[in-house]
Short mmCIF file of C-alpha atoms in Angstrom, two decimals:
data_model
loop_
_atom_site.label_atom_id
_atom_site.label_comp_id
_atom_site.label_asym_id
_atom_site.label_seq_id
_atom_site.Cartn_x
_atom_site.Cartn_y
_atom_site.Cartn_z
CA UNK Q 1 103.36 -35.70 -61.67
CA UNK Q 2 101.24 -37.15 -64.30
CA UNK Q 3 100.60 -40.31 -62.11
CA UNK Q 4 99.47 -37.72 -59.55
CA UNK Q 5 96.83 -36.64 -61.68
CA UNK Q 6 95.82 -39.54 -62.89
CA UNK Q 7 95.04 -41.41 -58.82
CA UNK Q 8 93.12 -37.81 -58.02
CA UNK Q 9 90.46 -37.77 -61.45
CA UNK Q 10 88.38 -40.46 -60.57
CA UNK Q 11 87.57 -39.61 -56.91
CA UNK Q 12 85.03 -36.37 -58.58
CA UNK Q 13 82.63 -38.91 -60.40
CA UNK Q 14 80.70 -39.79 -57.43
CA UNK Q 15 79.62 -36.26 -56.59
CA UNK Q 16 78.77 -35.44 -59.60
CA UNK Q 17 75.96 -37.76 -59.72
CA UNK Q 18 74.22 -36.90 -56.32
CA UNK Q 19 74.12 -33.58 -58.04
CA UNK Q 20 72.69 -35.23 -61.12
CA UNK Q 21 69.97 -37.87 -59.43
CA UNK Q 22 68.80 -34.35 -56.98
CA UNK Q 23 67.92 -31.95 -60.41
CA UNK Q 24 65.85 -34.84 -61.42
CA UNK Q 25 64.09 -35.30 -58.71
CA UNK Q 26 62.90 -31.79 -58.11
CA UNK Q 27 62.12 -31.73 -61.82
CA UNK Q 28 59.90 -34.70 -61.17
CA UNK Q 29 58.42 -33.15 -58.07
CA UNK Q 30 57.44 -29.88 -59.89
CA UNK Q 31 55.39 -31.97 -62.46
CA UNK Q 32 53.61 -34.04 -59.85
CA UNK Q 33 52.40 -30.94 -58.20
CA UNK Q 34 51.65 -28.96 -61.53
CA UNK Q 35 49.27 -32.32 -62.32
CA UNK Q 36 47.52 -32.59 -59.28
CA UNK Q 37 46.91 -28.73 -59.73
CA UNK Q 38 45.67 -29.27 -62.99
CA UNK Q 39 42.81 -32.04 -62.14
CA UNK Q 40 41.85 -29.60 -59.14
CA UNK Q 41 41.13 -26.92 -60.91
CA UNK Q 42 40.05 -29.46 -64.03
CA UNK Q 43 37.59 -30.79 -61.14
CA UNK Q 44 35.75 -27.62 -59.82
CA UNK Q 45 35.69 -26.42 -63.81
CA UNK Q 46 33.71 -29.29 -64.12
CA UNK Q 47 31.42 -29.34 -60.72
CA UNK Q 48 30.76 -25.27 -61.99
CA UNK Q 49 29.77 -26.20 -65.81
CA UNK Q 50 27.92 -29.24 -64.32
CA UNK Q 51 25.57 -26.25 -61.91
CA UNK Q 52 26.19 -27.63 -58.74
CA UNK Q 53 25.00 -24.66 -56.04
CA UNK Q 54 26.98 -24.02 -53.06
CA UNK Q 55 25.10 -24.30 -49.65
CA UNK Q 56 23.57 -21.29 -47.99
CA UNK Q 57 22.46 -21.48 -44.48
CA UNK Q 58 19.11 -20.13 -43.86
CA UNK Q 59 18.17 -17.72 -40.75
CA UNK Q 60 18.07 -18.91 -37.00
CA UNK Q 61 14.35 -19.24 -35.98
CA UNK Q 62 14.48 -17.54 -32.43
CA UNK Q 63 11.01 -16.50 -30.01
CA UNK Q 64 11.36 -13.02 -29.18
CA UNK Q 65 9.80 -10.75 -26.62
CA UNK Q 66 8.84 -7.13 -27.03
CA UNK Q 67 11.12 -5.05 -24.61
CA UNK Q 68 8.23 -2.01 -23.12
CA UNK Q 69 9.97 0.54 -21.24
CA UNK Q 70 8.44 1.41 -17.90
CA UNK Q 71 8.88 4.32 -15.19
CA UNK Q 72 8.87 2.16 -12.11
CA UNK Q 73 8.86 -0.99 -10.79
CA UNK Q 74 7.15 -2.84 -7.80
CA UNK Q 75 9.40 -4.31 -4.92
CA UNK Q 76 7.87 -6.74 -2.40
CA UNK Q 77 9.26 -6.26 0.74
CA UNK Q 78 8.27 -8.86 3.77
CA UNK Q 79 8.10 -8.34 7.21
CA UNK Q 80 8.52 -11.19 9.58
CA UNK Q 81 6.10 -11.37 12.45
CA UNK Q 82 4.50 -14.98 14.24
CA UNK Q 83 1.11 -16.36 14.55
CA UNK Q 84 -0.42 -16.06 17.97
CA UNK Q 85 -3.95 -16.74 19.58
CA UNK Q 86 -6.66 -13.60 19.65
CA UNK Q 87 -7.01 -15.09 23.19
CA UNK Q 88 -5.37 -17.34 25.57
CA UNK Q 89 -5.58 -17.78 29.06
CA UNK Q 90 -4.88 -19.49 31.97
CA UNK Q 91 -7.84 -22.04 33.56
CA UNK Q 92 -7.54 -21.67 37.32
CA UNK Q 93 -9.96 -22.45 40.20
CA UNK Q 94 -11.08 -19.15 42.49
CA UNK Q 95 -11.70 -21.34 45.73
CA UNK Q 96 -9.01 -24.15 46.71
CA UNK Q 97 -10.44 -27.64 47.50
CA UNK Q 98 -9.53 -31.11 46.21
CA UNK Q 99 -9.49 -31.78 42.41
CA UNK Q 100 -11.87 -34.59 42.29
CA UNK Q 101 -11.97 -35.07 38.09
CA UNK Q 102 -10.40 -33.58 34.97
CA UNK Q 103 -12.04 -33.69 32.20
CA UNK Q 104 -9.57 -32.94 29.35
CA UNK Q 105 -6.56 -33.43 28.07
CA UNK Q 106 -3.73 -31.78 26.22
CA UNK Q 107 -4.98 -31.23 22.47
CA UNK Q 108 -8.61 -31.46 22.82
CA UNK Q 109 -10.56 -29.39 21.20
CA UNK Q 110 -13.55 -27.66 23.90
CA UNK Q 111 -16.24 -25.52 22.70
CA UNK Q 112 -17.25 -22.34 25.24
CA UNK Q 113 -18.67 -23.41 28.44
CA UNK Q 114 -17.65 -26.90 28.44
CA UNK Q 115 -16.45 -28.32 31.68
CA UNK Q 116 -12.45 -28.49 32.37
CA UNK Q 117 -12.18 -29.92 35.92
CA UNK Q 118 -14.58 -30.74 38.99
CA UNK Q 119 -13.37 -29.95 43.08
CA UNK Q 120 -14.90 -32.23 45.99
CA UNK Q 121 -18.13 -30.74 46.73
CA UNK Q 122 -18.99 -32.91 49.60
CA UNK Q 123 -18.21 -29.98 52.26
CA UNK Q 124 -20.00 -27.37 50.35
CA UNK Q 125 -23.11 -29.92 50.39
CA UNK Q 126 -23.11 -30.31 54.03
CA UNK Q 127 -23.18 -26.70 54.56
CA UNK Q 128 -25.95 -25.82 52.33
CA UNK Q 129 -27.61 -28.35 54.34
CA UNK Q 130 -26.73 -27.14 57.77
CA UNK Q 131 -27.91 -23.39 56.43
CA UNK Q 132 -30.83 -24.66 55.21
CA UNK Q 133 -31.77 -26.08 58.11
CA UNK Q 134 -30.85 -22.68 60.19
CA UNK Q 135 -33.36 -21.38 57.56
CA UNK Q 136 -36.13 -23.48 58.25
CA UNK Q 137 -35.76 -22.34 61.90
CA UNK Q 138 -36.14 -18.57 61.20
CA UNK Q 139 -38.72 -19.69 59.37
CA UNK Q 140 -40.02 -20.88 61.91
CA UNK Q 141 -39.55 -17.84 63.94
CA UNK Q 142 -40.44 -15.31 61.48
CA UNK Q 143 -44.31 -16.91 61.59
CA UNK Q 144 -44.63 -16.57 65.02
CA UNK Q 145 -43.75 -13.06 65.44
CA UNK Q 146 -46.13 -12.16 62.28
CA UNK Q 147 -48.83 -14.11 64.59
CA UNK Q 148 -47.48 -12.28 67.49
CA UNK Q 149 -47.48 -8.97 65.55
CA UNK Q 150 -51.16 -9.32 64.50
CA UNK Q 151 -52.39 -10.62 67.76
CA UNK Q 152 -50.63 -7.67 69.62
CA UNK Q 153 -52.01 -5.31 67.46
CA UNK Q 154 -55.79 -6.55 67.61
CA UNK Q 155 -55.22 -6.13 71.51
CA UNK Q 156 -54.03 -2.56 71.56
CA UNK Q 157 -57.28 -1.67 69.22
CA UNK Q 158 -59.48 -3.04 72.10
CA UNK Q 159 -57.21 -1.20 74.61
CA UNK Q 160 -56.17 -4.00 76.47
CA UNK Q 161 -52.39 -3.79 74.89
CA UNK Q 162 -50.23 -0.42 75.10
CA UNK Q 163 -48.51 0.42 72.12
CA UNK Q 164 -45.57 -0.62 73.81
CA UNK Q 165 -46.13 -4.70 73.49
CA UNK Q 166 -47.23 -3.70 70.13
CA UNK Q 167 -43.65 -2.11 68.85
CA UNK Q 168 -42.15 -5.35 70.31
CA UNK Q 169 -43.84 -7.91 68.24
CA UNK Q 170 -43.22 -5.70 65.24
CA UNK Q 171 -39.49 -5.26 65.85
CA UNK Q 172 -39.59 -9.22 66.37
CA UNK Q 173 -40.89 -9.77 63.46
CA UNK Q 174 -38.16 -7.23 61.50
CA UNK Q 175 -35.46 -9.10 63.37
CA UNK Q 176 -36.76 -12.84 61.99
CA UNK Q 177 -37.03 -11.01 58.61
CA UNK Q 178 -33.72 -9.78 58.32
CA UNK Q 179 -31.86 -13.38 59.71
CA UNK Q 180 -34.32 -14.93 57.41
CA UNK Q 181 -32.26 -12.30 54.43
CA UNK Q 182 -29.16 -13.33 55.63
CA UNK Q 183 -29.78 -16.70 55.43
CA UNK Q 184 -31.11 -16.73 52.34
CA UNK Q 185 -27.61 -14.49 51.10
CA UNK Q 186 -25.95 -17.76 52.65
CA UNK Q 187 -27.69 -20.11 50.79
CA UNK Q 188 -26.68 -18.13 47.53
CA UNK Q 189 -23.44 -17.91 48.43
CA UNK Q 190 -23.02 -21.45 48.70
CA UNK Q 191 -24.76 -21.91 45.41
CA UNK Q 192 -22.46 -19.91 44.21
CA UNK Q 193 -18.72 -21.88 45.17
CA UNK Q 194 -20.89 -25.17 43.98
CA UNK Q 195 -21.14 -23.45 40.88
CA UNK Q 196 -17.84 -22.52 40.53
CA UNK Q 197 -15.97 -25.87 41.86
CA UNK Q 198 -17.11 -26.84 38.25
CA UNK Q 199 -14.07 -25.47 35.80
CA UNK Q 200 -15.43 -24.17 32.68
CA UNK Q 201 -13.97 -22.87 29.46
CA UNK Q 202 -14.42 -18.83 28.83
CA UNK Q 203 -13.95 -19.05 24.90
CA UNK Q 204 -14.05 -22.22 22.89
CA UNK Q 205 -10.14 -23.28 22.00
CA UNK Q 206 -7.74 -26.15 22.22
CA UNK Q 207 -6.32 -27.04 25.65
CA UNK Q 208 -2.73 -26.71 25.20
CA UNK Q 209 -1.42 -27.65 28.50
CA UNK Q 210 -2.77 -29.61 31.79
CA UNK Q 211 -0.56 -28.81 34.79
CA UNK Q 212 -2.79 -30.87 37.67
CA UNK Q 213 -3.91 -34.21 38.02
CA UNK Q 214 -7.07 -36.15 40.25
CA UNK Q 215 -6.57 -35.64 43.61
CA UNK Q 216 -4.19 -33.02 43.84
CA UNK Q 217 -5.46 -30.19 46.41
CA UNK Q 218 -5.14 -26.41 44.71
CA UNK Q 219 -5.33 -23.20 46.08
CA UNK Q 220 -7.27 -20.36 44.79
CA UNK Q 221 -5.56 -19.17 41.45
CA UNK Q 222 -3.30 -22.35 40.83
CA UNK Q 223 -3.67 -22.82 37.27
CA UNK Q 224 -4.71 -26.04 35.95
CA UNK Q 225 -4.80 -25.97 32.06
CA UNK Q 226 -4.20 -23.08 29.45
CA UNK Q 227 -6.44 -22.52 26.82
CA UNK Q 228 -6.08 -21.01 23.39
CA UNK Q 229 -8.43 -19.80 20.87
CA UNK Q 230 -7.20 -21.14 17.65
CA UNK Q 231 -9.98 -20.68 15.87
CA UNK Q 232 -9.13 -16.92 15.24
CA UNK Q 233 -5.38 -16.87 14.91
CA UNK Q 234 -3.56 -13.33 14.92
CA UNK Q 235 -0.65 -12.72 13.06
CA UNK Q 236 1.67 -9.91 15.07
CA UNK Q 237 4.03 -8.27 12.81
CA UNK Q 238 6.38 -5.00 13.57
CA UNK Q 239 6.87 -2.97 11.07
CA UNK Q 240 8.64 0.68 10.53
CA UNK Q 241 6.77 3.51 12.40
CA UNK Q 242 6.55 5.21 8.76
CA UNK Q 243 4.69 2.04 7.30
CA UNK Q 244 3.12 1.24 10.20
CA UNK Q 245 0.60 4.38 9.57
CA UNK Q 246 -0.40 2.71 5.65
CA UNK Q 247 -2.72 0.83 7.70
CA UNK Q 248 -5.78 0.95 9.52
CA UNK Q 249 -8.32 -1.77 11.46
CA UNK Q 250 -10.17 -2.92 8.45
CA UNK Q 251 -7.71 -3.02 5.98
CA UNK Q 252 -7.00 -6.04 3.65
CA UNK Q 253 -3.32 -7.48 3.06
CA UNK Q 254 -1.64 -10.51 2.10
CA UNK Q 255 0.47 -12.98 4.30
CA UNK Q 256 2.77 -15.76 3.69
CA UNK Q 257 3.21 -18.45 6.04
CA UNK Q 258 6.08 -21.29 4.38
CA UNK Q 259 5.68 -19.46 1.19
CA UNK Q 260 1.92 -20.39 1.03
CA UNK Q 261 0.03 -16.81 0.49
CA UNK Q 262 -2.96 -16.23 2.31
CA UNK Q 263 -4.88 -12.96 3.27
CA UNK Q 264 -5.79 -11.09 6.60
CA UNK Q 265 -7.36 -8.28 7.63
CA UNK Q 266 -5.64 -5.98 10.12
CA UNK Q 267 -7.53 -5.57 13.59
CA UNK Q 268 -5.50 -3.15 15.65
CA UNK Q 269 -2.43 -0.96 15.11
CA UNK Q 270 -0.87 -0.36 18.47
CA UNK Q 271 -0.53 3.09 19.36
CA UNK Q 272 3.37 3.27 20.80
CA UNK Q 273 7.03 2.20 19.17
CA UNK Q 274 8.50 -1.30 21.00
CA UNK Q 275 11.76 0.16 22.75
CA UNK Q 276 13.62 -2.50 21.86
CA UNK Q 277 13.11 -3.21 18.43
CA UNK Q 278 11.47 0.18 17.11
CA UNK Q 279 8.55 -0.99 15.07
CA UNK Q 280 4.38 -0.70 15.87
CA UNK Q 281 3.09 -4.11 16.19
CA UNK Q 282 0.36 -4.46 13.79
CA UNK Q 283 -2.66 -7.33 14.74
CA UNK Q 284 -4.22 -8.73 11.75
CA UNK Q 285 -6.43 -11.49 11.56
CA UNK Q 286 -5.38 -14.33 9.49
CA UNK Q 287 -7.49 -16.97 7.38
CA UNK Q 288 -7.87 -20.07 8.92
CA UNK Q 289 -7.09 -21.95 5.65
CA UNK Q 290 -3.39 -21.26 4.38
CA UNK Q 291 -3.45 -22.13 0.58
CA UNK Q 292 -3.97 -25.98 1.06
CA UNK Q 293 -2.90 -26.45 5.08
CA UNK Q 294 -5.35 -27.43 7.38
CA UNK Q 295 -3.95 -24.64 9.99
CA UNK Q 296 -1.69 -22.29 11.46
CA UNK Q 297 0.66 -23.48 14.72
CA UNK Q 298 0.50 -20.95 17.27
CA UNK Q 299 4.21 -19.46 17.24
CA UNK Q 300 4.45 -19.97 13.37
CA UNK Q 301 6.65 -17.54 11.48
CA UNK Q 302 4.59 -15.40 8.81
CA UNK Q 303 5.96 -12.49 6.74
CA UNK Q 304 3.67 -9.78 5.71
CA UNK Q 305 4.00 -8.82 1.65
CA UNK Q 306 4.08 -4.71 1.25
CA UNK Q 307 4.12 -3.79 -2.17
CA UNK Q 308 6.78 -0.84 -2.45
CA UNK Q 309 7.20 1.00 -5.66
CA UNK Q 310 10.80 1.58 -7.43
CA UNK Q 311 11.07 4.81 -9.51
CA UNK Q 312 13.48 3.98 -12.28
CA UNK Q 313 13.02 3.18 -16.04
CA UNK Q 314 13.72 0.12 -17.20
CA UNK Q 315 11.73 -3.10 -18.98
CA UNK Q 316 10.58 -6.54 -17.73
CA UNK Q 317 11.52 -9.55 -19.39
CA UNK Q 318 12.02 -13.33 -18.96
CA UNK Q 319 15.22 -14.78 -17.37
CA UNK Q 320 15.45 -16.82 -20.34
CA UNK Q 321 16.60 -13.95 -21.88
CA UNK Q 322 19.50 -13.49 -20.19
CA UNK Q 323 23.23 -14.27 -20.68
CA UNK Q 324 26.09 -13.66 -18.46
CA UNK Q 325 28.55 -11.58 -20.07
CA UNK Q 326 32.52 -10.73 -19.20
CA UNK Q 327 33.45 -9.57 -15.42
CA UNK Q 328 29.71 -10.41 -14.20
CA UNK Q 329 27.77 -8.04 -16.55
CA UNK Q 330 24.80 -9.26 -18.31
CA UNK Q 331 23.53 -8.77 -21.86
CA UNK Q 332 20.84 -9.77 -24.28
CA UNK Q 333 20.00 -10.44 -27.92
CA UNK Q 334 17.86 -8.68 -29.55
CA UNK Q 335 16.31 -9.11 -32.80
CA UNK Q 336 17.29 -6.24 -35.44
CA UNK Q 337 16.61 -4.85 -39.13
CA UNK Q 338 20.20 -6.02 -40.83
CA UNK Q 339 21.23 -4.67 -44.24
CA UNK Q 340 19.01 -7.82 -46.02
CA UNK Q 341 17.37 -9.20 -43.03
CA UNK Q 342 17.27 -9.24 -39.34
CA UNK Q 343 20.27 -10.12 -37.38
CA UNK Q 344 20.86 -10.48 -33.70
CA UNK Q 345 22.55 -7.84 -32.20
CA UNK Q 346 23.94 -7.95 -28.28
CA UNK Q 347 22.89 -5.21 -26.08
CA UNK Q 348 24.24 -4.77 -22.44
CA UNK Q 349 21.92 -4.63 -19.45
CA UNK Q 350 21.45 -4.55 -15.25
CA UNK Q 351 19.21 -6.28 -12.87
CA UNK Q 352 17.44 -4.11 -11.05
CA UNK Q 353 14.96 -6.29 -9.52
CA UNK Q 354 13.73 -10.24 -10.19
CA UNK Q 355 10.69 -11.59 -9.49
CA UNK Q 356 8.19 -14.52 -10.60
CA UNK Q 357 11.00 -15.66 -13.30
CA UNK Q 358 11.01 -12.46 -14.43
CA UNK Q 359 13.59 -9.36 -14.55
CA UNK Q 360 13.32 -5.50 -14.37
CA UNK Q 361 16.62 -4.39 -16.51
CA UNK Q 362 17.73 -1.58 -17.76
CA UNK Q 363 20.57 -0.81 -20.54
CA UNK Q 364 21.42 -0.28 -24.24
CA UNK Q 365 18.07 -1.42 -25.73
CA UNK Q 366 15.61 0.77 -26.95
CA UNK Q 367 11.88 0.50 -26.07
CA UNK Q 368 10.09 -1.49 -28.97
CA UNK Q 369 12.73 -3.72 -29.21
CA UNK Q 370 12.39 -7.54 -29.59
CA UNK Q 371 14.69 -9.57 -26.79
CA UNK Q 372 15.16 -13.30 -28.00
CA UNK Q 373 14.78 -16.11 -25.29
CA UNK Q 374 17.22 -18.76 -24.84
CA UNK Q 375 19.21 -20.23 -26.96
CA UNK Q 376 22.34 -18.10 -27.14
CA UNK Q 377 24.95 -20.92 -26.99
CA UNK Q 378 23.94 -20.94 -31.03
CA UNK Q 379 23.60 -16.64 -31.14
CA UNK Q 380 26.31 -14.28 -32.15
CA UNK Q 381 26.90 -10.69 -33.04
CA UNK Q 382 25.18 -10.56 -36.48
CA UNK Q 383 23.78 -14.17 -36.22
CA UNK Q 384 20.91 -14.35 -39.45
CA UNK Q 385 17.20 -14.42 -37.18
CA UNK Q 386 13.71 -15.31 -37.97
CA UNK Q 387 10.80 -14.85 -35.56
CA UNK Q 388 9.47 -17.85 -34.65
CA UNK Q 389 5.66 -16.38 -35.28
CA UNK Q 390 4.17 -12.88 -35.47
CA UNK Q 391 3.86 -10.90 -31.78
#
């Protein structure tokens, strides 16, 4: 048994100095740490007796905006409408004949009066001529029975005519007189188609089409060109019966053609409601000179700007001053008195209403207060604020 004993005792020694070397260690460990501890709080004993001042970050300068409650707002509403000639018509010959020249083409610009197109005349001429001559014969005839007239009357005061030969010469003479009228009615007549085989513009205007050539032959009424007078162009707009009745011939208002404004004045309100759309065309008169165009096109689309008023309260302010909050509310910053000094505090609002880069909102603010602009990617709840200058 005792040789047992003896082959078991030294199989514990190992063991027991694991145990041994891991108590030192941990010892060891626990200084290190207690020493580095030491010079840290050695250090900042040091840094404080030495008066080094910890950092303090000063207030964010911010531009504000005073918030000024109002009891309405303005709304521009637009009315779409298109630009059209105050006159336009269709240039047609009353007699038919030949087309012998046109003088335009399509584009030009024609003042009032100016000739369009010319007929063959050459038939016309050689009956003026042949009436003329017819003319020259009653004349002719006509001074004979005035002779004949007088002669017949000197007889009968002598006695050697009756009265009889006396009331034939006259009625000769009333018969010449009355060919010689219808001649002469002839004669104007003629005058008259010469006059009008020459085409001529009613209005000055720009010849927007040309439908007949040299040479063509056209019957009374065939159109040959349309005219336009561009010069005054109409704008015709429908609007609502009850808005229709805000205006009057005379009246100023403001038109936008392409989002250039220009002004008009309106020149007739019509009297009945279109059946199929159920707005009173309204005529205005336009401004030749749209912001910096030249000119309207005839057909153009132009929106009439009505000014409608909003009863609500609310404030305007920039869109600047907006930020997009949770669930697609909005809010602001505004600039308020903190316990020391002024802090930005958020404050939830709603569009009603943008215009011009501006916004009508309404919502927790108070009127008086100072909404900051931009710059909220650096703002928070509390954030430390200077104005940027005095308001």
């Amino acid at each position: 048994m005792s040789d047992h004993r003896t082959d078991a005792q030294p199989s514990t020694e190992p063991g027991r100095l694991r145990r041994l070397l891991a108590g030192v260690l941990a010892v060891g460990f626990l200084f290190v740490v207690l020493g580095l501890g030491g010079l840290g709080l050695n250090h900042l004993q040091r840094s404080a007796e030495a008066g080094i001042a910890v950092t303090v970050r000063p207030p964010l300068v911010v531009e504000t905006v005073p918030l000024t409650m109002q009891n309405r707002f303005m709304v521009e509403e637009r009315f779409a409408g298109r630009i059209e000639p105050a006159r336009e018509t269709s240039l047609a010959f009353e007699l038919a004949g030949t087309v012998a020249e046109v003088l335009v083409e399509e584009g030009d610009v024609i003042a009032a009066g100016a000739p369009i197109a010319h007929l063959d005349t050459r038939a016309w001429a050689l009956e003026r001529q042949r009436t003329e001559a017819a003319m020259a014969a009653i004349e002719a005839d006509l001074e004979l029975a005035r002779l004949t007239t007088e002669r017949q009357r000197a007889l009968r005061d002598r006695g050697h005519q009756s009265e009889q030969g006396l009331d034939n010469a006259r009625l000769a003479k009333d018969a010449a007189e009355a060919r010689r009228a219808e001649m002469m009615a002839a004669l104007a007549r003629i005058e008259l188609d010469l006059e009008k085989a020459t085409l001529r513009a009613p209005f000055a205007g720009t010849v927007t089409e040309r439908d007949v050539d040299e040479g063509s032959i056209v019957t009374a009424g065939a159109v040959l060109a349309r005219l336009q007078e561009t010069a005054r162009p109409q704008a015709r707009i429908g609007l609502p019966p009850e808005l229709a009745v805000r205006y009057a011939p005379g009246d100023e208002v403001t038109l936008l053609v392409a989002e250039a404004r220009t002004t008009g004045v309106v020149a007739a309100v019509a009297p009945d409601v279109d059946p199929a759309t159920r707005t009173v065309s309204v005529l205005i008169d336009v401004a030749t000179t749209p912001g910096d165009r030249a000119g309207f096109a005839m057909g153009e689309v132009v929106r009439l700007a009505v000014a409608r008023p909003v009863e609500t309260a609310g404030a305007w302010l920039p869109l600047e001053a907006l930020s997009e909050g949770i669930r697609g509310l909005w809010s602001i910053y505004v600039a308020a008195d903190g316990a020391s000094d002024m802090q930005a505090r958020r404050e939830a609002v709603e569009i009603l209403h943008t215009a011009g880069g501006r916004a009508f909102v309404r919502g927790t603010f108070a009127d008086g207060d100072h909404a900051i602009i931009g710059g909220h990617n650096r703002l928070a709840e509390g954030t430390a604020v200077a104005l940027a200058s005095a308001e």
